[in-house]
């Protein structure tokens, strides 16, 4: 069910020693969006209001596409007045609403059948809100418990049921590598293959490959494994060196993986560091993505 296009014919360009292989159509690169989690500290402290997110994206960073996080309007999923205000602000600014990242609604792969069903149904309202806002997807977590294979079966069951509901709304269900076995690229790929639905996919995150305390999955291997199912991508960032490069992730290598998978959609800035202010971290990530994108041979 791998959904990304296969690239034939290549151009090689080099950045920091990492060749980036592009398809024969060099007009195709990637677009940049902003994930609301980049501002989570300011939102949690109420220094910023959720309704101002689109304005910040557009007016401070000239970014015209955003990814919402449900925790910043958790009690507003069914509040049509509030959703209308969100949509109006985005539309007035010319900002595209891409997806809603959903947390706090239960485990899609819960071993308890009743809890799993409840978790699936808890996401319905977010799919409906996403449809109203003009998003293409909701991001969910494939958290489960048990053996490796048991968790594949449980996550598959929950995801398939949720995806079938979302399909009636024209909304995708996408899974982020977000800890536990979901950060194991081989495991998440197996879940995608087993669900086997055109509306299910992944949201590969550059940095979220922590399996458990002090145990990590190779991020480049993981990205290669889950990119074929990608319907969105998160450019996670924490710290930067004096050259503006992210210290934990080779962005040139990651973008090579993204483009080689045939993905040319939005790559969402998701700054999560502490050394810089959130505004500075977003700007540094934006500049790095632009640097990678503007390498010789890529036409913007």
Coordinates of C-alpha atoms in Angstrom, one line a residue:
X1 CA 0.0 0.0 0.0
X2 CA 3.0 2.3 -0.2
X3 CA 1.5 5.5 -1.3
X4 CA 4.4 7.9 -2.4
X5 CA 5.5 8.1 -6.0
X6 CA 8.6 6.3 -7.1
X7 CA 11.3 8.7 -8.4
X8 CA 13.0 7.9 -11.6
X9 CA 15.8 9.9 -13.1
X10 CA 18.0 11.7 -10.6
X11 CA 20.0 14.8 -10.0
X12 CA 22.6 14.8 -7.2
X13 CA 23.5 17.8 -5.1
X14 CA 25.6 17.9 -2.1
X15 CA 25.1 19.6 1.2
X16 CA 27.6 19.0 4.1
X17 CA 28.8 15.8 2.4
X18 CA 25.3 14.4 1.9
X19 CA 24.0 14.0 -1.6
X20 CA 20.4 14.9 -2.1
X21 CA 18.8 12.8 -4.9
X22 CA 16.0 14.5 -6.7
X23 CA 13.5 13.3 -9.3
X24 CA 13.8 14.4 -12.9
X25 CA 11.2 17.1 -12.2
X26 CA 13.4 19.6 -10.3
X27 CA 10.5 22.0 -9.8
X28 CA 9.2 19.6 -7.1
X29 CA 10.8 20.2 -3.7
X30 CA 8.9 20.7 -0.4
X31 CA 6.8 23.4 1.2
X32 CA 7.2 24.7 4.8
X33 CA 4.5 24.8 7.5
X34 CA 4.5 25.6 11.2
X35 CA 3.4 23.2 13.9
X36 CA 1.7 24.8 16.8
X37 CA 3.7 22.7 19.3
X38 CA 6.7 25.0 18.4
X39 CA 4.9 27.6 20.7
X40 CA 3.8 25.2 23.4
X41 CA 5.5 27.0 26.3
X42 CA 4.0 30.3 25.4
X43 CA 0.6 28.8 24.8
X44 CA 0.6 26.9 28.1
X45 CA 1.7 30.0 30.0
X46 CA -1.1 32.0 28.2
X47 CA 1.4 34.4 26.8
X48 CA 0.0 33.5 23.4
X49 CA -3.6 32.7 22.6
X50 CA -4.4 29.8 20.3
X51 CA -6.5 32.0 18.1
X52 CA -3.5 34.1 17.3
X53 CA -1.4 31.2 16.0
X54 CA -2.2 31.7 12.3
X55 CA -1.3 35.4 12.7
X56 CA 2.0 34.6 14.2
X57 CA 2.8 32.1 11.5
X58 CA 1.9 34.5 8.7
X59 CA 3.0 37.9 10.1
X60 CA 6.2 36.9 11.9
X61 CA 7.5 34.1 9.7
X62 CA 5.6 34.5 6.4
X63 CA 4.4 30.9 6.7
X64 CA 1.1 30.2 5.1
X65 CA 0.3 26.7 6.4
X66 CA -0.2 25.5 9.9
X67 CA -0.7 22.3 12.0
X68 CA -2.8 22.6 15.1
X69 CA -2.5 20.8 18.4
X70 CA -5.8 19.8 20.0
X71 CA -4.6 20.4 23.6
X72 CA -4.6 24.2 22.9
X73 CA -8.4 24.1 22.2
X74 CA -9.2 20.8 23.8
X75 CA -12.7 21.8 25.0
X76 CA -13.6 23.5 21.7
X77 CA -13.8 20.6 19.3
X78 CA -17.6 20.9 19.1
X79 CA -17.8 24.6 19.6
X80 CA -18.9 25.8 16.2
X81 CA -18.6 29.5 17.2
X82 CA -15.0 29.0 18.1
X83 CA -14.2 26.9 15.1
X84 CA -15.8 29.5 12.9
X85 CA -13.5 32.1 14.4
X86 CA -10.5 29.8 13.8
X87 CA -11.5 29.3 10.2
X88 CA -12.2 33.0 9.6
X89 CA -8.8 34.1 11.0
X90 CA -7.0 31.5 8.9
X91 CA -8.9 32.4 5.7
X92 CA -8.5 36.1 6.2
X93 CA -4.7 35.6 6.5
X94 CA -4.5 33.2 3.5
X95 CA -3.3 30.5 5.9
X96 CA -4.0 26.9 5.0
X97 CA -5.0 24.6 7.9
X98 CA -3.3 21.3 7.3
X99 CA -4.1 19.0 10.2
X100 CA -4.9 18.6 13.9
X101 CA -2.4 16.7 16.1
X102 CA -4.6 14.8 18.7
X103 CA -3.4 13.8 22.1
X104 CA -5.2 13.0 25.4
X105 CA -8.0 11.0 23.9
X106 CA -7.0 7.5 24.9
X107 CA -4.9 4.8 23.3
X108 CA -5.9 3.7 19.8
X109 CA -4.3 0.3 20.5
X110 CA -5.5 -0.2 24.0
X111 CA -5.6 -3.9 24.9
X112 CA -8.9 -3.4 26.7
X113 CA -11.6 -3.6 23.9
X114 CA -13.9 -1.1 25.6
X115 CA -11.1 1.4 26.1
X116 CA -9.9 1.0 22.6
X117 CA -13.4 1.6 21.2
X118 CA -13.7 4.7 23.4
X119 CA -10.4 6.0 22.2
X120 CA -11.5 5.5 18.6
X121 CA -14.8 7.3 19.2
X122 CA -13.1 10.1 21.2
X123 CA -11.3 11.1 18.0
X124 CA -14.5 11.4 15.9
X125 CA -15.1 15.0 17.0
X126 CA -11.5 16.0 16.0
X127 CA -12.0 14.5 12.5
X128 CA -15.2 16.5 12.2
X129 CA -13.4 19.7 13.4
X130 CA -10.6 19.0 10.9
X131 CA -13.1 18.7 8.1
X132 CA -14.8 22.0 9.1
X133 CA -11.4 23.8 9.2
X134 CA -10.3 22.5 5.8
X135 CA -7.6 20.1 7.1
X136 CA -6.6 17.0 5.3
X137 CA -5.8 14.9 8.4
X138 CA -5.8 14.2 12.1
X139 CA -2.6 13.0 13.7
X140 CA -3.2 10.2 16.2
X141 CA -1.0 8.0 18.5
X142 CA -0.8 4.3 17.9
X143 CA 0.1 3.6 21.6
X144 CA -0.5 0.0 22.8
X145 CA 0.8 -2.6 25.3
X146 CA 1.8 -6.2 25.1
X147 CA 4.1 -8.2 22.8
X148 CA 5.4 -6.7 19.6
X149 CA 2.9 -8.7 17.4
X150 CA 0.0 -8.1 19.8
X151 CA 0.5 -4.4 19.6
X152 CA 0.5 -4.6 15.8
X153 CA -2.9 -6.3 15.9
X154 CA -4.3 -4.0 18.5
X155 CA -3.1 -0.8 16.8
X156 CA -4.3 -2.1 13.5
X157 CA -7.8 -2.7 14.8
X158 CA -8.2 0.8 16.4
X159 CA -6.6 2.6 13.4
X160 CA -8.7 0.7 10.9
X161 CA -12.0 1.6 12.7
X162 CA -11.0 5.2 13.1
X163 CA -9.8 5.5 9.5
X164 CA -13.1 4.0 8.2
X165 CA -15.0 6.8 10.1
X166 CA -12.6 9.5 8.9
X167 CA -13.0 8.3 5.3
X168 CA -16.6 9.2 5.4
X169 CA -15.5 12.8 6.1
X170 CA -12.7 12.8 3.5
X171 CA -10.1 13.1 6.3
X172 CA -6.9 11.1 6.7
X173 CA -5.8 9.3 9.8
X174 CA -2.0 9.7 10.2
X175 CA 0.3 8.2 12.9
X176 CA 3.4 9.9 14.2
X177 CA 6.4 8.1 15.5
X178 CA 5.7 9.2 19.0
X179 CA 7.4 6.9 21.5
X180 CA 7.2 3.2 22.3
X181 CA 6.9 0.9 19.4
X182 CA 5.5 3.7 17.2
X183 CA 9.1 4.9 17.1
X184 CA 10.2 1.6 15.6
X185 CA 10.0 2.2 11.9
X186 CA 9.7 -1.5 11.1
X187 CA 6.8 -1.9 13.5
X188 CA 4.9 1.2 12.3
X189 CA 5.4 0.1 8.7
X190 CA 3.9 -3.3 9.6
X191 CA 0.8 -1.5 11.1
X192 CA 0.4 0.6 7.9
X193 CA 0.6 -2.5 5.7
X194 CA -1.9 -4.3 7.9
X195 CA -4.5 -1.4 8.0
X196 CA -4.1 -1.1 4.2
X197 CA -6.4 1.8 3.6
X198 CA -5.8 4.8 1.3
X199 CA -6.8 7.2 4.1
X200 CA -4.2 5.9 6.7
X201 CA -0.7 7.1 6.7
X202 CA 2.2 8.4 8.8
X203 CA 3.6 11.7 10.0
X204 CA 7.3 11.0 10.2
X205 CA 9.1 13.2 12.8
X206 CA 12.8 13.8 12.4
X207 CA 13.5 13.3 16.1
X208 CA 10.9 11.2 17.7
X209 CA 12.7 7.8 17.7
X210 CA 12.9 7.2 21.4
X211 CA 11.7 3.7 22.1
X212 CA 12.1 3.9 25.9
X213 CA 14.4 5.5 28.4
X214 CA 17.9 5.6 27.0
X215 CA 16.9 3.4 24.0
X216 CA 16.7 4.9 20.6
X217 CA 15.8 3.7 17.1
X218 CA 18.1 4.9 14.3
X219 CA 16.3 8.0 13.1
X220 CA 17.5 7.8 9.5
X221 CA 16.6 4.1 9.2
X222 CA 13.3 4.9 10.8
X223 CA 12.5 7.7 8.4
X224 CA 13.3 5.6 5.4
X225 CA 10.9 2.9 6.7
X226 CA 7.9 5.2 7.4
X227 CA 8.3 7.8 4.7
X228 CA 6.6 5.7 2.0
X229 CA 3.3 6.2 3.9
X230 CA 3.8 9.9 4.8
X231 CA 1.0 12.4 4.4
X232 CA 2.8 15.0 6.4
X233 CA 6.3 15.5 7.9
X234 CA 7.6 17.1 11.1
X235 CA 11.0 18.8 11.1
X236 CA 11.8 18.4 14.8
X237 CA 14.5 20.8 16.1
X238 CA 16.2 21.4 19.5
X239 CA 19.6 23.0 19.3
X240 CA 21.7 24.6 16.6
X241 CA 25.5 25.1 16.0
X242 CA 27.2 28.3 14.9
X243 CA 26.5 27.4 11.3
X244 CA 22.8 27.2 11.9
X245 CA 22.7 23.4 11.6
X246 CA 20.6 21.3 13.9
X247 CA 23.0 19.5 16.3
X248 CA 21.0 16.2 16.7
X249 CA 19.7 15.7 13.1
X250 CA 21.4 16.1 9.8
X251 CA 18.7 18.0 7.9
X252 CA 20.4 17.5 4.6
X253 CA 20.3 13.8 5.1
X254 CA 16.7 13.9 6.3
X255 CA 15.4 15.9 3.4
X256 CA 17.2 13.5 1.0
X257 CA 15.1 10.7 2.6
X258 CA 11.9 12.8 2.4
X259 CA 12.4 13.7 -1.3
X260 CA 13.6 10.2 -2.3
X261 CA 10.3 8.9 -1.0
X262 CA 8.5 11.0 -3.6
X263 CA 7.2 13.4 -0.9
X264 CA 6.8 17.0 -2.0
X265 CA 4.2 18.2 0.5
X266 CA 4.6 20.4 3.6
X267 CA 7.5 19.9 6.1
X268 CA 6.3 21.3 9.4
X269 CA 8.6 23.2 11.7
X270 CA 8.4 21.8 15.2
X271 CA 10.9 23.5 17.5
X272 CA 11.2 21.9 20.9
X273 CA 14.4 23.3 22.3
X274 CA 15.2 25.4 25.3
X275 CA 18.4 27.2 24.5
X276 CA 16.6 29.7 22.2
X277 CA 13.2 31.4 22.7
X278 CA 10.4 29.7 20.7
X279 CA 10.4 32.6 18.2
X280 CA 14.2 32.3 17.7
X281 CA 14.0 28.5 17.4
X282 CA 11.3 28.7 14.8
X283 CA 13.3 31.2 12.8
X284 CA 16.5 29.1 13.0
X285 CA 14.6 26.0 11.8
X286 CA 12.9 28.0 9.0
X287 CA 16.3 29.3 7.9
X288 CA 17.8 25.8 7.9
X289 CA 14.9 24.4 5.9
X290 CA 15.3 27.2 3.4
X291 CA 19.0 26.6 3.1
X292 CA 18.4 22.9 2.4
X293 CA 15.7 23.8 -0.1
X294 CA 17.7 26.4 -1.9
X295 CA 20.6 24.2 -2.7
X296 CA 21.7 24.4 -6.3
X297 CA 19.5 22.3 -8.5
X298 CA 16.2 22.8 -6.6
X299 CA 13.9 25.3 -8.3
X300 CA 11.6 26.9 -5.8

